[in-house]
Amino acid sequence: MRPESPVCPSLVAWGNAWLSGHVGLDEAADHVEAVAGPVVAGDVPLRKYLANLRSDGLHEFRLALPAPGDPLGLSGPPTFNSSALDAGQAAVAVLRDRRLGLVPVPDRRGSSYVGTRLEVHDAGPVRQDLPSLAEAEHELSSAMRAATEALTGVGGPVQARPDRPESGGELAPGYPARAHRVSTLATRLAAVLVLAGDRGLTSSQVAAGAAALRDLDRAVRRALVAAHHAIFEPVRNS
């Protein structure tokens, strides 16, 4: 499962919209499977799995977008952290008395079936040190300006910009307008970061912009996480 895959962002966005009463279970599951293909958690179909979690006290999904050296959204245990880092993403289901870490992996059965399997792990306590939406938006703007300044004048062949960014980072009904704005910008910048790795630059050119791009990548991931958590703070983040 590629880190830029929208599986976990979609699960968190539409799962939270369902939990907060803005959409129904079928609509939420349809949107997740529109980007992930058929989804099972363990061996249980997505709709049944989500309904079972709700019966067990599910009240929130949290997004994790870790990268090497930056376990963003993760709080253990090590087996969950390692799987999430390999995937570049995870969703944490927050229940009354426990948390479950969901890590997507490709699910291929035979020659035609392509879907997603969510590996289910025990997860640690919810991280309390994640950025607010306002903090993440400020960091994203600062990192974007710094990256633009650092890369100005850096040569090398630049691939054409896509007509529209790859899917991923879209939010669901019920999220405040500011969260939609931050998520849209972060998603577009994530697509730019993918292109930046394919520019054919020399080693000296790469070194000149590497730090700025790392900072921008971190800011993009933090912005996406903050935006996907903002549905439960509509007044403060609107």
mmCIF file of C-alpha atoms in Angstrom:
data_model
loop_
_atom_site.group_PDB
_atom_site.id
_atom_site.type_symbol
_atom_site.label_atom_id
_atom_site.label_comp_id
_atom_site.label_asym_id
_atom_site.label_seq_id
_atom_site.Cartn_x
_atom_site.Cartn_y
_atom_site.Cartn_z
ATOM 1 C CA MET A 1 0.000 0.000 0.000
ATOM 2 C CA ARG A 2 1.609 3.266 -1.113
ATOM 3 C CA PRO A 3 1.944 6.011 1.514
ATOM 4 C CA GLU A 4 0.128 8.412 -0.808
ATOM 5 C CA SER A 5 -2.833 6.021 -1.105
ATOM 6 C CA PRO A 6 -6.024 7.686 0.166
ATOM 7 C CA VAL A 7 -7.357 4.619 2.011
ATOM 8 C CA CYS A 8 -6.814 5.768 5.609
ATOM 9 C CA PRO A 9 -7.596 9.446 5.001
ATOM 10 C CA SER A 10 -10.882 8.378 3.390
ATOM 11 C CA LEU A 11 -11.678 5.962 6.211
ATOM 12 C CA VAL A 12 -11.015 8.621 8.841
ATOM 13 C CA ALA A 13 -12.891 11.417 7.055
ATOM 14 C CA TRP A 14 -16.002 9.430 6.165
ATOM 15 C CA GLY A 15 -15.876 7.352 9.340
ATOM 16 C CA ASN A 16 -15.904 10.503 11.451
ATOM 17 C CA ALA A 17 -18.691 12.005 9.334
ATOM 18 C CA TRP A 18 -20.732 8.869 10.022
ATOM 19 C CA LEU A 19 -19.940 8.857 13.746
ATOM 20 C CA SER A 20 -20.930 12.530 14.059
ATOM 21 C CA GLY A 21 -24.243 11.936 12.279
ATOM 22 C CA HIS A 22 -23.559 13.744 8.993
ATOM 23 C CA VAL A 23 -23.765 10.666 6.738
ATOM 24 C CA GLY A 24 -25.069 7.131 7.014
ATOM 25 C CA LEU A 25 -22.967 3.990 7.302
ATOM 26 C CA ASP A 26 -23.636 2.910 3.716
ATOM 27 C CA GLU A 27 -22.606 6.289 2.307
ATOM 28 C CA ALA A 28 -19.409 6.318 4.382
ATOM 29 C CA ALA A 29 -18.472 2.786 3.357
ATOM 30 C CA ASP A 30 -19.257 3.515 -0.311
ATOM 31 C CA HIS A 31 -16.832 6.448 -0.334
ATOM 32 C CA VAL A 32 -14.059 4.439 1.314
ATOM 33 C CA GLU A 33 -14.482 1.569 -1.142
ATOM 34 C CA ALA A 34 -14.581 3.983 -4.068
ATOM 35 C CA VAL A 35 -10.866 4.621 -3.477
ATOM 36 C CA ALA A 36 -9.844 1.344 -1.821
ATOM 37 C CA GLY A 37 -11.870 -1.276 -3.657
ATOM 38 C CA PRO A 38 -13.699 -3.858 -1.530
ATOM 39 C CA VAL A 39 -12.459 -3.537 2.076
ATOM 40 C CA VAL A 40 -12.277 -6.165 4.786
ATOM 41 C CA ALA A 41 -10.929 -5.796 8.318
ATOM 42 C CA GLY A 42 -9.383 -9.151 9.047
ATOM 43 C CA ASP A 43 -12.000 -11.250 7.253
ATOM 44 C CA VAL A 44 -15.017 -9.056 8.076
ATOM 45 C CA PRO A 45 -16.543 -6.792 5.372
ATOM 46 C CA LEU A 46 -16.136 -3.087 6.082
ATOM 47 C CA ARG A 47 -19.794 -2.270 6.797
ATOM 48 C CA LYS A 48 -20.214 -5.099 9.275
ATOM 49 C CA TYR A 49 -16.883 -4.327 10.915
ATOM 50 C CA LEU A 50 -17.749 -0.659 11.419
ATOM 51 C CA ALA A 51 -21.193 -1.535 12.790
ATOM 52 C CA ASN A 52 -19.600 -3.979 15.224
ATOM 53 C CA LEU A 53 -17.118 -1.327 16.382
ATOM 54 C CA ARG A 54 -19.952 1.148 16.919
ATOM 55 C CA SER A 55 -21.683 -1.392 19.138
ATOM 56 C CA ASP A 56 -18.443 -1.685 21.115
ATOM 57 C CA GLY A 57 -18.270 2.061 21.733
ATOM 58 C CA LEU A 58 -16.467 3.427 18.677
ATOM 59 C CA HIS A 59 -16.697 7.224 18.793
ATOM 60 C CA GLU A 60 -13.805 8.595 16.721
ATOM 61 C CA PHE A 61 -11.214 7.778 14.075
ATOM 62 C CA ARG A 62 -7.732 9.279 14.183
ATOM 63 C CA LEU A 63 -5.302 9.509 11.264
ATOM 64 C CA ALA A 64 -1.620 8.573 11.396
ATOM 65 C CA LEU A 65 0.747 9.520 8.560
ATOM 66 C CA PRO A 66 4.180 8.439 9.814
ATOM 67 C CA ALA A 67 7.503 8.710 8.031
ATOM 68 C CA PRO A 68 10.990 7.565 9.062
ATOM 69 C CA GLY A 69 11.975 9.604 12.112
ATOM 70 C CA ASP A 70 8.504 11.116 12.474
ATOM 71 C CA PRO A 71 5.867 8.737 13.933
ATOM 72 C CA LEU A 72 3.065 11.222 13.318
ATOM 73 C CA GLY A 73 -0.122 10.009 14.984
ATOM 74 C CA LEU A 74 1.384 6.802 16.402
ATOM 75 C CA SER A 75 1.722 5.900 20.076
ATOM 76 C CA GLY A 76 2.589 2.215 19.990
ATOM 77 C CA PRO A 77 2.881 -0.597 20.526
ATOM 78 C CA PRO A 78 5.954 -1.300 18.360
ATOM 79 C CA THR A 79 4.247 -3.899 16.161
ATOM 80 C CA PHE A 80 1.542 -1.441 15.167
ATOM 81 C CA ASN A 81 4.031 1.394 14.682
ATOM 82 C CA SER A 82 6.219 -0.773 12.449
ATOM 83 C CA SER A 83 3.310 -1.881 10.247
ATOM 84 C CA ALA A 84 1.979 1.672 9.977
ATOM 85 C CA LEU A 85 5.415 3.015 9.068
ATOM 86 C CA ASP A 86 5.783 0.389 6.339
ATOM 87 C CA ALA A 87 2.415 1.422 4.919
ATOM 88 C CA GLY A 88 3.009 5.144 5.470
ATOM 89 C CA GLN A 89 -0.434 5.457 7.035
ATOM 90 C CA ALA A 90 -2.893 4.035 9.545
ATOM 91 C CA ALA A 91 -6.249 4.770 11.113
ATOM 92 C CA VAL A 92 -6.850 4.480 14.842
ATOM 93 C CA ALA A 93 -10.332 3.484 15.944
ATOM 94 C CA VAL A 94 -11.040 5.015 19.369
ATOM 95 C CA LEU A 95 -13.459 2.931 21.441
ATOM 96 C CA ARG A 96 -14.702 3.367 24.995
ATOM 97 C CA ASP A 97 -11.975 1.338 26.637
ATOM 98 C CA ARG A 98 -9.435 0.517 23.941
ATOM 99 C CA ARG A 99 -7.991 1.595 20.630
ATOM 100 C CA LEU A 100 -7.442 -0.409 17.461
ATOM 101 C CA GLY A 101 -4.870 0.386 14.803
ATOM 102 C CA LEU A 102 -5.962 -0.320 11.220
ATOM 103 C CA VAL A 103 -3.216 -0.654 8.613
ATOM 104 C CA PRO A 104 -4.156 -1.141 4.943
ATOM 105 C CA VAL A 105 -2.482 -3.757 2.757
ATOM 106 C CA PRO A 106 -3.380 -4.852 -0.785
ATOM 107 C CA ASP A 107 -5.889 -7.691 -0.911
ATOM 108 C CA ARG A 108 -5.591 -9.714 -4.112
ATOM 109 C CA ARG A 109 -7.471 -12.924 -4.633
ATOM 110 C CA GLY A 110 -7.005 -14.556 -7.985
ATOM 111 C CA SER A 111 -6.490 -12.565 -11.168
ATOM 112 C CA SER A 112 -9.413 -10.123 -10.989
ATOM 113 C CA TYR A 113 -10.168 -9.313 -7.327
ATOM 114 C CA VAL A 114 -8.268 -6.276 -6.050
ATOM 115 C CA GLY A 115 -9.263 -4.734 -2.759
ATOM 116 C CA THR A 116 -7.856 -3.663 0.601
ATOM 117 C CA ARG A 117 -7.413 -5.613 3.801
ATOM 118 C CA LEU A 118 -7.149 -3.711 7.069
ATOM 119 C CA GLU A 119 -4.738 -5.418 9.427
ATOM 120 C CA VAL A 120 -6.041 -4.937 12.967
ATOM 121 C CA HIS A 121 -3.598 -4.168 15.804
ATOM 122 C CA ASP A 122 -3.913 -3.065 19.391
ATOM 123 C CA ALA A 123 -3.041 0.638 19.572
ATOM 124 C CA GLY A 124 -1.723 2.889 22.306
ATOM 125 C CA PRO A 125 -3.360 5.973 23.820
ATOM 126 C CA VAL A 126 -4.455 8.821 21.560
ATOM 127 C CA ARG A 127 -1.629 11.261 20.945
ATOM 128 C CA GLN A 128 -2.237 14.619 22.625
ATOM 129 C CA ASP A 129 0.719 16.438 21.037
ATOM 130 C CA LEU A 130 -0.685 16.655 17.523
ATOM 131 C CA PRO A 131 -1.107 20.121 15.986
ATOM 132 C CA SER A 132 -4.337 22.042 15.989
ATOM 133 C CA LEU A 133 -5.736 22.976 12.598
ATOM 134 C CA ALA A 134 -4.605 26.598 13.019
ATOM 135 C CA GLU A 135 -1.069 25.525 13.965
ATOM 136 C CA ALA A 136 -0.873 23.088 11.078
ATOM 137 C CA GLU A 137 -2.103 25.669 8.573
ATOM 138 C CA HIS A 138 0.522 28.159 9.774
ATOM 139 C CA GLU A 139 3.289 25.543 9.549
ATOM 140 C CA LEU A 140 2.161 24.542 6.067
ATOM 141 C CA SER A 141 2.220 28.133 4.806
ATOM 142 C CA SER A 142 5.673 28.740 6.293
ATOM 143 C CA ALA A 143 7.086 25.498 4.868
ATOM 144 C CA MET A 144 5.603 26.246 1.457
ATOM 145 C CA ARG A 145 7.239 29.682 1.364
ATOM 146 C CA ALA A 146 10.580 28.279 2.540
ATOM 147 C CA ALA A 147 10.517 25.519 -0.068
ATOM 148 C CA THR A 148 9.653 27.990 -2.819
ATOM 149 C CA GLU A 149 12.569 30.234 -1.846
ATOM 150 C CA ALA A 150 14.994 27.316 -1.535
ATOM 151 C CA LEU A 151 14.079 25.865 -4.924
ATOM 152 C CA THR A 152 13.951 29.157 -6.822
ATOM 153 C CA GLY A 153 16.639 29.024 -9.450
ATOM 154 C CA VAL A 154 17.276 25.308 -9.060
ATOM 155 C CA GLY A 155 17.441 23.907 -12.542
ATOM 156 C CA GLY A 156 16.769 20.492 -13.949
ATOM 157 C CA PRO A 157 13.967 19.133 -16.033
ATOM 158 C CA VAL A 158 10.582 19.715 -14.448
ATOM 159 C CA GLN A 159 7.733 17.413 -15.352
ATOM 160 C CA ALA A 160 4.466 18.968 -16.356
ATOM 161 C CA ARG A 161 2.073 19.639 -13.512
ATOM 162 C CA PRO A 162 -0.894 17.285 -13.417
ATOM 163 C CA ASP A 163 -4.226 18.684 -14.572
ATOM 164 C CA ARG A 164 -5.539 17.815 -11.128
ATOM 165 C CA PRO A 165 -3.934 16.198 -8.108
ATOM 166 C CA GLU A 166 -4.327 12.533 -7.328
ATOM 167 C CA SER A 167 -7.237 11.710 -5.061
ATOM 168 C CA GLY A 168 -6.547 11.687 -1.371
ATOM 169 C CA GLY A 169 -7.120 14.038 1.529
ATOM 170 C CA GLU A 170 -10.708 14.809 0.576
ATOM 171 C CA LEU A 171 -12.982 15.477 3.508
ATOM 172 C CA ALA A 172 -16.593 14.543 4.110
ATOM 173 C CA PRO A 173 -19.727 16.473 5.084
ATOM 174 C CA GLY A 174 -19.608 17.980 8.551
ATOM 175 C CA TYR A 175 -16.025 19.226 8.453
ATOM 176 C CA PRO A 176 -15.480 22.983 8.940
ATOM 177 C CA ALA A 177 -14.595 25.077 5.902
ATOM 178 C CA ARG A 178 -11.091 25.732 7.178
ATOM 179 C CA ALA A 179 -10.389 22.006 7.359
ATOM 180 C CA HIS A 180 -11.539 21.566 3.751
ATOM 181 C CA ARG A 181 -9.241 24.397 2.665
ATOM 182 C CA VAL A 182 -6.202 23.069 4.529
ATOM 183 C CA SER A 183 -6.769 19.512 3.353
ATOM 184 C CA THR A 184 -7.131 20.565 -0.286
ATOM 185 C CA LEU A 185 -3.910 22.589 -0.196
ATOM 186 C CA ALA A 186 -1.986 19.838 1.588
ATOM 187 C CA THR A 187 -3.187 17.243 -0.921
ATOM 188 C CA ARG A 188 -2.031 19.370 -3.853
ATOM 189 C CA LEU A 189 1.335 19.917 -2.227
ATOM 190 C CA ALA A 190 1.669 16.185 -1.601
ATOM 191 C CA ALA A 191 1.283 15.646 -5.350
ATOM 192 C CA VAL A 192 3.953 18.292 -5.993
ATOM 193 C CA LEU A 193 6.304 16.515 -3.590
ATOM 194 C CA VAL A 194 5.888 13.283 -5.563
ATOM 195 C CA LEU A 195 6.860 15.127 -8.755
ATOM 196 C CA ALA A 196 9.811 16.797 -7.027
ATOM 197 C CA GLY A 197 11.457 13.427 -6.615
ATOM 198 C CA ASP A 198 11.409 12.858 -10.375
ATOM 199 C CA ARG A 199 13.019 16.029 -11.687
ATOM 200 C CA GLY A 200 16.388 14.593 -12.718
ATOM 201 C CA LEU A 201 18.380 17.053 -10.582
ATOM 202 C CA THR A 202 22.095 16.805 -9.915
ATOM 203 C CA SER A 203 23.368 15.842 -6.465
ATOM 204 C CA SER A 204 24.210 19.459 -5.611
ATOM 205 C CA GLN A 205 20.766 20.611 -6.701
ATOM 206 C CA VAL A 206 19.134 17.896 -4.648
ATOM 207 C CA ALA A 207 21.151 18.922 -1.580
ATOM 208 C CA ALA A 208 20.108 22.549 -2.004
ATOM 209 C CA GLY A 209 16.420 21.755 -1.725
ATOM 210 C CA ALA A 210 16.406 18.555 0.320
ATOM 211 C CA ALA A 211 15.949 20.173 3.724
ATOM 212 C CA ALA A 212 13.154 22.436 2.497
ATOM 213 C CA LEU A 213 11.361 19.500 0.876
ATOM 214 C CA ARG A 214 11.661 17.416 4.048
ATOM 215 C CA ASP A 215 10.171 20.271 6.053
ATOM 216 C CA LEU A 216 7.376 20.658 3.510
ATOM 217 C CA ASP A 217 6.635 16.922 3.591
ATOM 218 C CA ARG A 218 6.376 17.049 7.383
ATOM 219 C CA ALA A 219 4.102 20.101 7.228
ATOM 220 C CA VAL A 220 1.876 18.441 4.602
ATOM 221 C CA ARG A 221 1.416 15.336 6.729
ATOM 222 C CA ARG A 222 0.719 17.366 9.873
ATOM 223 C CA ALA A 223 -1.817 19.487 7.991
ATOM 224 C CA LEU A 224 -3.651 16.431 6.684
ATOM 225 C CA VAL A 225 -3.779 14.873 10.147
ATOM 226 C CA ALA A 226 -5.051 18.098 11.734
ATOM 227 C CA ALA A 227 -7.683 18.573 9.031
ATOM 228 C CA HIS A 228 -8.989 15.024 9.400
ATOM 229 C CA HIS A 229 -9.394 15.479 13.157
ATOM 230 C CA ALA A 230 -11.157 18.847 12.902
ATOM 231 C CA ILE A 231 -14.716 17.575 12.557
ATOM 232 C CA PHE A 232 -15.006 17.346 16.328
ATOM 233 C CA GLU A 233 -13.873 20.954 16.814
ATOM 234 C CA PRO A 234 -16.115 22.879 14.382
ATOM 235 C CA VAL A 235 -16.408 26.032 16.444
ATOM 236 C CA ARG A 236 -12.717 26.481 17.173
ATOM 237 C CA ASN A 237 -11.574 25.650 13.638
ATOM 238 C CA SER A 238 -14.255 27.280 11.511
#
